[in-house]
Every structure is written in C-alpha cells, then in structure tokens.
Amino acid sequence: MQANGLDERTNLLVEEYSTSGRLDNITQVMSIHTQYLESFLRSQFYMLRMDGPLPLPYRHYIAIMAAARHQCSYLINMHVDEFLKTGGIAEWLNGLEYIPQRLKNLNEINKLLAHRPWLITKEHIQKLVKTGENNWSLPELVHAVVLLAHYHALASFVFGSGINPERDPDTSNGVRLIAVNNFCVCDLANDNNIENASLTSSNFGNVMVFLQIADSLSELEALMERMKRLQEDKEDEEASQEEMATRFEKEKKESLLVISGAFDDEIVSTDVSRYIEDPGFGYKDFARRGEDHLPTFRAQDYTWENHGFSLVNRLYSDIGHLLDEKFRMVYNLTYNTMATHEDVDTTMLRRALFNYVHCMYGIRYDDYDYGEVNQLLERSLKVYIKTVTCYPERTTKRMYDSYWRQFKHSEKVHVNLLLMEARMQAELLYALRAITRHLT
Amino acid sequence: MEKMARVTTALGGNTLSGRTMFCHLDAPANAISVCRDAAQVVVAGRNIFKIYSIEEEQFVEKLNLRVGRKPSLNFSCADVVWHQMDENLLATAATNGVVVTWNLGKPSRNKQDQLFTEHKRTVNKVCFHPTEVYMLLSGSQDGYMKCFDLRKKDSVSTFSGQSESVRDVQFSIRDYFTFAATFENGNVQLWDIRRPDRYERMFTAHNGPVFCCDWHLEDRGWLATGGRDKMVKVWDMNTTRAKEIYCVQTIASVARVKWRPECKHHIATCSMMVDHNIYVWDVRRPFIPSAMFEEHKDVTTGIVWRHLHDPYFLLSGSKDSTLYQHIFKDASQPIDRANPEGLCYSLYGDLAFAAKESLISSDSNRKPYIGDRRHPIFFKRKLDPTEQFEYISSSSALSVFETDVESGSMDWFVHTAKQYALAGRPLAELCDHNAKVAKGLDRNQVAQTWTMLRIIYSSLGNVSSANLNHSMGKGSAALPLMNSFNLKDIPSGLGSESRLDRSKGESRTENILMDSSSTLINNEDNEETEGSDVPADYLLGDVEADEDDLYMMDHENPHAEEQEYSLPQEAFPLRHEIVDNPSALDHLQDKADSPHVSGNEAETVSLTPVESFSLISISHSLYENRLPSDFFSPIVRDTLLFYAEQGDVQTAVSVLIVLGERIRKEIDEQTQEHWYTSYIDLLQRFQLWNISNEVIKLSTCRAINCLNQASTTLHVNCSNCKRPMSNRGWICDRCRQCASMCAVCHHVVKGLFVWCQGCSHGGHLQHIMKWLETSSHCPAGCGHLCEYT
C-alpha cells in the first residue's frame, strides 16, 4: 500500500466516522480496499438512509430479518440499535409474531433469496403485490429485495472475515449483548483494531503480511504457473462445445462434493430465531435437484447491465447506479499483485471466483470455460467459497487459513468482497427476473 | 387482425405489398435481419436460427439453420446480420464469443461456413461492410472489435477500445473506412478501419451503456445512439466535435434504433426492458411518438425496416417468440389520442384555456365574453410542406379569462392557513383558537364547526358554563349557512375555492357551480354569478335576515338586538346547537344510515324545543350518561366530507389533524390522502412552505408523511475548486481544503452554516448573527451589505 492509498483511507474513515458517529468493524476491514469501501458505503448509506420507498425503521427491520437467516448476530445487533433509533416500534423486536402482516409476508421471499434464489417465481411476486390490505408496491418491494440481498451477502462477508461484535460501550440501552458467535473464532478484525488504534498508523500494510511457510510457497508458484499456461494455451486448446457444456455441469456437480459432511443441526439462539421462520430451510445444491429439473439461468439472457439495472433503477431510482458502480468496482479491483509477486494480471482469477459463485447458484455464462475454475481454484478454496456464500454461519477460521496460505490478508479480504458481491448480484438477478416476468 | 389494410407501394420496379401479420417462433428471438430483396428475414436467438420468407398473407419457414443432434453454443446467437450485397451470406454473433458466417449457397444441410473464435467473451454485434463483400466487423464484451476478411481464416485487424465492453459497431455509409463503436461506459468511438492502433475520435454520448447506434441513411453525417439512460440522441458528426442535434427521451432503456427509410427525421426504437412497444419518432418532436406498434407481449429485441427504400414496412422479433410485420397504416398514432385542449386555473381563479384554433372559431354561435377579461392569444406553427408525415395541424388558440379582483381573492385562505393552530396545545384551546381565526375572517360556519368540535370532544368538566353558552351561540349559525348552500347561493370565498379544486379534477359539486356543458361557458356563467355576488357580506346578511325570520322564535332578545347594530355575523341568534346536527344530516347524509345516527337524530329532535340555557345541562347530561365521544363520529365525518365536497379542504384537513386519532378511523385512508395532497398542493401554490411542511409533518398518512423525506439533499460545491463536494460539507476531497470557513472566527463550520446569497460569505450561525447586530457589512470584508432576516 502506498502512502497515497493510506492517506485516502484515513480520509475516508474520518468521513465515515463523522457521518455515522462510529466506525464499525466491517468498515475497518473493508478499508483495506479504499476504493471499494467508498462505493460500498455510498450504496449502503443510500439504501438505509436516503430517499426511498420504505420508511426508515422498516429498512432496518428488513436488514435484521435478512441477517437472521444466517444467524449473523453481529448485523442483527447493529440494526436493532438503528431500528430503535429511527423510531421503530420496540415491540417488533420480540419476534415475527409482533410485526405487521405486511412485513411478515416478506418472510417467504427472504427465505428463498437467502438460500435458494432460483426458486423465486413470478407467483411469489404476484402474491406480494396483489392488491389488498397488506400489499407491497413494486418500488417498495424492490427496495426490500435490494436490502435483503445486501444483507444476506454482507452476512457472508462478516462470517468470512471473522468480524466480531464491537465492544460497544452503549449497548446497555435495552439491547442485550449477544454472545460471540461460536462458529467464528478468528479474530482478524480485532487484531486490526489493535494495530490500528490510531488510524494514521503507517505500518498498516505490513501487519497484513503473513509469515509464510516454505512449502506453501510452492502452491503459489504452481497457481501462477497454471494461470500463465491457461493464458498461453487459450488459443491452441479449443474445447468442443459439448465439452464446455459438460464442464459447467461438472463444476456444478462437483460443488456438491465440495462441502463437508454432516453438520450438526445448529441450535439457533432464540435471540436470532425469533426473526426467522422455517429455520431448517437452507441452501440446497442447485445441481442436486432430482426430478424437478430447473433450467440453468443463462447469464446472457438476463444480465445485470442490460436488464437488472434498468428494472431496479426504474423502480427505485439511483440505486441502480450505485450498485452498478459497486459491482464494477469489485470486479475490476486489482493491485496487480499476488502474494509476494507483483505485476500479475489477476483478471482470470477474479473472474473464476465470481463465476464460481454464480455457478453454485445455477447461473451460467456461455462465454466462460468452466475448466478454468478447476485449474485455478484449489479444493480448500472451493470449500471456503461454498461455505462463505451458501452457509456463511459455518465458516471457521481453519477454513479461512487453509487456502492460499501465502497470500496476504488484504487479498483474502478481496476474495471475500468478490464472493459477497457475486452473491448479491446472483440473488438480485433471480429476484429481478421474477419481477420482470411478473411485469410482462 | 381484421382491421389490417393491404398496402402496396411501388419501389422502382419492385413492389412491396402485405399486411400486418405475425408468426409464432419456437423460441424467443434475439435479433432479426432482412435479405436485400426484402423477401426473406432471418431470426436468431438462443434456441432459434431460421429463415422465413415474407409472403403476401403470412410468413413461411424456409430454412432451419440449427442442425445437428446437439446444437452447440455456436448456434446461440446474440446477433445476426444478412449481407446487403450478397444474399447467400449471413453472419451471427454467438453468446460464447464465436463469430460464425453462413453460406446459404452450400449444398449440404449445414450451411456453416467459417468460425472465428478470437473473442474471449460474448460477441454483442456483427456488421458487414455496406459495399465490400468480404469485410465483417464484430464487437465483443471483451472490449475488442475485430475486422475479418472472409477469405482469410483469422481476423485482419483488432481494435481495442481501451474501455469496457463494445455494445454495437456500425460501418458508416458515407465513409468507406469509418465505423462507429459504442461502449458500455457511455462512450462512442469513431475508427478508421486502416488504423487499428487508435480511434479517430471519441465522445461520451450517454450516461451508462450505449446499447445501439445507427448511421443516417441519407443525411450521412448523422449518427443516432440509444442508451440505458432512456435517451435517443442524434449526433452531427460533420463537425470536428460531435454535436448533439436532437434528443428524444423515451420511457425505458433503448435497445435498438433504426432510421426510417425515406424520412429524414424519423427513427424507430424499441426498448430493452418493461416497455414492449415499438415507437417511430420524429426527432424534431421528441415528446410524443409519431407512430407506435403495440403488438408484442414481451420486449422487442430486433427491429428492421423491410426494404431500404420503403418506409411503410417494419419487421420485428421479440422475446414473446413472435415475428411481426407491421404496416404503417395500422400503427397507432398517440397524437390522435392526445388531448388537444388544455385548461388551467391560476391561484386567483383566472382560467386559461387552449384549444385547436379550428375548434374555437367554428363555435361561432357562442358569443365571446365581452369586455377586457378575455385576452385571446394565438399561437401558430407553420406547416412544413416538405414533410409528408405531419398529420396534425398545429395551430392553437389560448384564451385567458380573469376573474375580478375582489371575488377571486384568496386572502382568507392564506390567512387561515397562517393562523390556524394545529397541534401543540390541548384540543379545546386549538378549537377555540381556530374558531376565533375563522370568525375573524367572516367564516362563521367554519367557526361554529370548530366550536362544536370542542364541545363534542373535549371533556366538558373543565369548560365553564358561560364559555359553553357562548360557543353555542356561535354554533347555532351553522344551520342558516348550510341552508344557504343548499339554495346554491354560495359565499364568494367558498365559490372560488371550489373552483380551484375543480381545476384539479376532484370536486364533484355539480349542484353549486356547474350545469356542465362546456367548461368555457360554464366559466363565463360562473364569472357572471360571481360578479353579481361580489358584495359577499351583503349576501350573508340576506341569509341571516331570512334565518332570523324563520327561526327566531325562541331565542332571547338581547342577543338578537345586539345583532342589529354590531357585527352582524357575530350576533347570530342563539339556538340549540343540536338542531343543526339533524338538519345537517338531512341533506348531507344520504348514505350513512347507521342506527347510531338516527338515534341521535331522534334524541336531538326531541330536545329542540328546550330553551338555550338549559342546553348546557343537556350537554352535560349527555356526557354524564357516558355517551362516548365517538357517538358523534359519524356526524363529524359528514361535516368533514361536506367541507371537502364544498372545496374547502383546508377545513377538512385542519380538523382531521386537530382531532387526530379521534376521527382518523372514521374516514378511509384514501380520502384522507386525497385531502392532504390537495391541501398541500394549494399551500405550495401559495408558497406557504412552512405551513405545508407542518401539515405534512402532522399528517398520519404514510404516503403523506414520507413526502418530507423526499429530496432532502443539498448539493454543495467547493469554494476553492468549484467542484461538487462528494459527501462532507466542510472538506473537499479534491483540493483537500476546508471549504466552509467561518468569516468571523476563521474556523471550519461543521454545524449550522449560514451564508449571504449576495456575496456568498458566511459562517457559524451564532457568529454571523452577532456580527450583523453591530455591523451591516460582510464580515469577510468584501464590502457587501449583507442582509440577515
């Protein structure tokens, strides 16, 4: 990190602090990637606090509902505070039975969006917007969907980066301290806090560098080698079309095996469970659907740039631009470094990560060779990706540590950002497609 | 499809004929292209690639180009183009990044000719050179454009846009070597095909992706572009800087643009999302499409004019899996449906009326209103004789009718709005205050309503009997006035008010003003009545007298006497306030026939003969008998409905706010919202911003409340570099200077910042206030005489 970047980062943090009066751990971790942080904060600020179809307390409550799907008590606590501050009715915090039917109706879509977005159909949308006492207007619904997707994805980031609740001095105002999540034992964020007690600490970058073990270096070399080969071989080796299609299927299937065996059914604390309905509903592999064969989502037929953007911006003005900028930012973000190497073109790696997440949600890019995923993403990384995007609450520090051991922390945070945004985009694409179908 | 007309046009030797028709495709289309001879069309999509011939009556499938057991992704087309020089030659852009050419002359079933697999990402567009047989251009998501020579196996040259994805490429029709490319980031680049190293020219055309572009067919320097920002722009490329000459704002992102043959200013567009129609615009008339095709049920993905020299036939393919031929004759023309008359009221009751001149002048039997109230102004637009597609004569007349000053005065409205107290005090005080305000403005009926409300809703225990008596005295006046309404003698104030509302199309008080034949006549009538009504007090006095004669049987004399020499309106005879209710009910309440109401009526009627003083005790007893205050809710509701109906939303809304929860449930949400919006609208038209804001704040409607949350942003530019400040008001990101210094203490202002709009110096609110107490000059020393109010 150059001095310039650090300076920028400080500025940004100072600004954030001056607007929101706090610097949460998410902001601190993200501030490793200043450019991204800026667009992240801008879009989050817009959807939570600026003009929009939904009243402010609603927005925070929806955030709570979304975070609860992944039992992310960190986000829940944060928004419980905000919810009360913006004048929300405290009674609602007792659980879903206490909220208006209108909000309750959002449960179904929240559940699907969080775990199996491909199941969302226009019928779900119709049910919500059908005129009646508790109906949602389309702009309101779009706002809600954006919030849901944002907070599902943010939960992934929180667990992926091991962000712990802040030690907030003023949690006493009626809100309980929630036990530190037991699945998440890594303390990355707080390490940083200590190092960064003073924001201007100039040795920030150094802290991030991990000491490396000698044998892991060879892993890195191998990865670099593979990237190089892929780039060179591109022209020569032309896979047949069938081959390409099967590669996608294979990748999809393989993602099944990636995940570890049985997890004990987690006991969801009541703090969280009162915000959710049907807690057993979780991610089910897209590929393992058996009879009810759902078609693959063809990315070219409903792209964010062409379709998603236009719809979302039409119904909830300006959010499209902010999200667009954010997606673009995260996709193009690079320092041209890989671990200790400099001047590396990481486009391929970034694209593989992004597309792999979409692949797990059944979104296929015609112009992508899914063989690359296999070449570039090692098994431990795949395990990590799948856990973070599909079951973020199960992420452990071991998973985080076990992939790309020689990479810097900042790079791993970058990976988390990519996963988060890819997930958000996937959810949005499914939801918006359903809305489009409802409209036509 | 019955209405379709057969159209035949002669084109040199060729004749095109046909009708509006369609055929079902098996799958959604992504693009279509037409053969040079206008007899065949190719449709391409993810799962379809077929050639149809265009017959008189129908489309006939000629050829299916998707062959093989397992069609590969090479057949999944994002775009297709048919060569305009060689009718056997086609090219497609595949979603997997392959460019394929097809030779229909091949004897085998598989017509695939060449395969170029050079692009790494989806190819968005392919384009043949208009005059060169072998030259093909492609633009891809990977940001590159490639030029292929069909005689070679590889691309001849590669152009790097150095920016994001290429959305469209089009060869210029005029310049052999030039092509235009549009990009996802909003840029348009012009390239010379011989110079792949660098673009010739680049400009930013749109905010967000530019989805399409099209060179003008004749006027060859023009390039039309369409973008996600819902705009179609026409650029004049003849000058050194591309100049935007026309701009059409559509309602959805623009997916395709195609200039209409033979019509210099016409352009067809279709959209990417939500909107399924195809529009043909005259770029000089950007507000209303000159023609519209509404057949498709899902987004239109491809449009193409059937023949290069025929402006009447348009082909289109859509995601709804249909292929259409549209005939211009069958197009719907929104202009026909547009309302050629316009009518608008000003705040003070003046009326402006605009209509087609022909309409007005033909109406000669109506005598124009004589006098200087009418100022007809005529606007005429010359018809362009060269333009054959101009359908409407565009000359119109605008007439303005002025009401005379006194009767149209809305002062009472402004005063009432300013003086009413809506919250912050106990209900009884609010009601009293508002009653006083209303009375002060000669609005007795309203004043009585307020008093009644106080009696109904505030607990009687703490109201002194004298007070009560007094208020009842006032309350009794409601009856005569109501009757006067029934008799259609309207006090001028209310009259003009209701007219104001009518301009918003909400009032249904036909019994008052409207015999409703033509608005124009009506208005004239209206004015005339108003003219005669001008001395409003006189009218009121009249009614009073009548009322006195009729009802003054049993009220005490001292009051009646008082009435004769002092303020007449104040001295309305004391009467049982309760009498009013049933009578109000009688004519107001046709629908509300709840037993509650009738019970009340019966009860009160039985009370009528009682002398006024004893009424106090009756009211007391009513209360003591624990008659709940919502006993009166239906009456209050009807009162509000009555006022709103009369056009006095001000009273309705004010009562609504003051009573709050007590009445809110009685009136349905939508009506409330309607009242609020009307009242807020009126307030804003009178520029009573503070009051309108207060009303918004106090309203309990969700939809109204959030009005206050809209557009609350204030944009600030840095005082040093004049660039917009991104998110903090006091430090500029770019020049890293604190932008807002206090002129007095020279510190950064982080809280309330006040500045002079004359010299733009300012500082801490407190400091500036203090400074200007002692000095009238700007604290910055600029010499400006700042004003602070």
mmCIF file of N, CA and C in Angstrom, chain A residues 331 346-360 368 373 376-377 381 385 389 403-404 411 414-416 418-419 422:
data_model
loop_
_atom_site.group_PDB
_atom_site.id
_atom_site.type_symbol
_atom_site.label_atom_id
_atom_site.label_comp_id
_atom_site.label_asym_id
_atom_site.label_seq_id
_atom_site.Cartn_x
_atom_site.Cartn_y
_atom_site.Cartn_z
ATOM 1 N N TYR A 331 -15.296 -5.983 -9.290
ATOM 2 C CA TYR A 331 -14.865 -6.868 -10.365
ATOM 3 C C TYR A 331 -13.532 -6.413 -10.944
ATOM 4 N N THR A 346 -4.539 -10.407 -12.611
ATOM 5 C CA THR A 346 -5.368 -11.337 -11.843
ATOM 6 C C THR A 346 -6.796 -11.451 -12.392
ATOM 7 N N THR A 347 -7.012 -10.863 -13.548
ATOM 8 C CA THR A 347 -8.359 -10.877 -14.120
ATOM 9 C C THR A 347 -8.964 -12.274 -14.101
ATOM 10 N N MET A 348 -8.151 -13.207 -14.527
ATOM 11 C CA MET A 348 -8.616 -14.559 -14.672
ATOM 12 C C MET A 348 -9.081 -15.143 -13.339
ATOM 13 N N LEU A 349 -8.310 -14.853 -12.332
ATOM 14 C CA LEU A 349 -8.608 -15.365 -11.007
ATOM 15 C C LEU A 349 -9.892 -14.740 -10.477
ATOM 16 N N ARG A 350 -10.012 -13.444 -10.679
ATOM 17 C CA ARG A 350 -11.196 -12.750 -10.192
ATOM 18 C C ARG A 350 -12.434 -13.268 -10.891
ATOM 19 N N ARG A 351 -12.285 -13.473 -12.193
ATOM 20 C CA ARG A 351 -13.441 -13.933 -12.947
ATOM 21 C C ARG A 351 -13.832 -15.348 -12.514
ATOM 22 N N ALA A 352 -12.821 -16.152 -12.229
ATOM 23 C CA ALA A 352 -13.111 -17.513 -11.803
ATOM 24 C C ALA A 352 -13.883 -17.501 -10.492
ATOM 25 N N LEU A 353 -13.458 -16.649 -9.572
ATOM 26 C CA LEU A 353 -14.141 -16.579 -8.276
ATOM 27 C C LEU A 353 -15.590 -16.142 -8.464
ATOM 28 N N PHE A 354 -15.753 -15.088 -9.242
ATOM 29 C CA PHE A 354 -17.080 -14.517 -9.460
ATOM 30 C C PHE A 354 -17.996 -15.550 -10.111
ATOM 31 N N ASN A 355 -17.482 -16.166 -11.166
ATOM 32 C CA ASN A 355 -18.325 -17.097 -11.899
ATOM 33 C C ASN A 355 -18.585 -18.378 -11.116
ATOM 34 N N TYR A 356 -17.641 -18.736 -10.254
ATOM 35 C CA TYR A 356 -17.861 -19.949 -9.474
ATOM 36 C C TYR A 356 -19.029 -19.756 -8.515
ATOM 37 N N VAL A 357 -19.098 -18.583 -7.920
ATOM 38 C CA VAL A 357 -20.231 -18.301 -7.030
ATOM 39 C C VAL A 357 -21.530 -18.374 -7.822
ATOM 40 N N HIS A 358 -21.528 -17.764 -8.986
ATOM 41 C CA HIS A 358 -22.741 -17.799 -9.803
ATOM 42 C C HIS A 358 -23.076 -19.221 -10.223
ATOM 43 N N CYS A 359 -22.033 -19.993 -10.460
ATOM 44 C CA CYS A 359 -22.243 -21.385 -10.853
ATOM 45 C C CYS A 359 -22.974 -22.154 -9.768
ATOM 46 N N MET A 360 -22.637 -21.882 -8.524
ATOM 47 C CA MET A 360 -23.313 -22.583 -7.436
ATOM 48 C C MET A 360 -24.771 -22.180 -7.337
ATOM 49 N N TYR A 368 -17.812 -18.530 -20.868
ATOM 50 C CA TYR A 368 -16.795 -18.846 -19.887
ATOM 51 C C TYR A 368 -16.494 -20.334 -19.910
ATOM 52 N N VAL A 373 -12.061 -22.778 -13.724
ATOM 53 C CA VAL A 373 -12.327 -22.806 -12.291
ATOM 54 C C VAL A 373 -11.545 -23.939 -11.653
ATOM 55 N N LEU A 376 -7.874 -23.164 -11.431
ATOM 56 C CA LEU A 376 -7.404 -22.055 -10.619
ATOM 57 C C LEU A 376 -7.790 -22.153 -9.152
ATOM 58 N N LEU A 377 -8.922 -22.754 -8.892
ATOM 59 C CA LEU A 377 -9.363 -22.756 -7.517
ATOM 60 C C LEU A 377 -9.111 -24.133 -6.908
ATOM 61 N N LEU A 381 -9.948 -23.897 -1.268
ATOM 62 C CA LEU A 381 -10.562 -22.612 -1.576
ATOM 63 C C LEU A 381 -12.033 -22.805 -1.937
ATOM 64 N N ILE A 385 -15.181 -21.062 -0.374
ATOM 65 C CA ILE A 385 -16.141 -20.265 -1.141
ATOM 66 C C ILE A 385 -17.557 -20.760 -0.904
ATOM 67 N N THR A 389 -20.430 -18.510 0.884
ATOM 68 C CA THR A 389 -21.587 -17.996 0.151
ATOM 69 C C THR A 389 -22.865 -18.723 0.527
ATOM 70 N N TYR A 403 -6.708 -22.039 2.897
ATOM 71 C CA TYR A 403 -6.487 -21.806 1.475
ATOM 72 C C TYR A 403 -5.501 -20.658 1.269
ATOM 73 N N TRP A 404 -4.778 -20.738 0.193
ATOM 74 C CA TRP A 404 -3.870 -19.650 -0.181
ATOM 75 C C TRP A 404 -3.056 -19.150 1.014
ATOM 76 N N GLU A 411 -5.550 -9.584 0.535
ATOM 77 C CA GLU A 411 -6.003 -10.304 -0.649
ATOM 78 C C GLU A 411 -7.157 -11.232 -0.327
ATOM 79 N N HIS A 414 -10.132 -9.266 -0.129
ATOM 80 C CA HIS A 414 -10.564 -9.011 -1.503
ATOM 81 C C HIS A 414 -11.396 -10.190 -2.015
ATOM 82 N N VAL A 415 -10.937 -11.386 -1.728
ATOM 83 C CA VAL A 415 -11.711 -12.565 -2.121
ATOM 84 C C VAL A 415 -13.098 -12.499 -1.500
ATOM 85 N N ASN A 416 -13.141 -12.145 -0.226
ATOM 86 C CA ASN A 416 -14.435 -12.058 0.442
ATOM 87 C C ASN A 416 -15.348 -11.033 -0.211
ATOM 88 N N LEU A 418 -15.301 -10.143 -3.309
ATOM 89 C CA LEU A 418 -15.774 -10.710 -4.570
ATOM 90 C C LEU A 418 -16.928 -11.681 -4.329
ATOM 91 N N LEU A 419 -16.751 -12.523 -3.329
ATOM 92 C CA LEU A 419 -17.790 -13.503 -3.041
ATOM 93 C C LEU A 419 -19.079 -12.804 -2.651
ATOM 94 N N ALA A 422 -20.659 -11.113 -5.712
ATOM 95 C CA ALA A 422 -21.168 -12.098 -6.657
ATOM 96 C C ALA A 422 -22.462 -12.674 -6.123
#
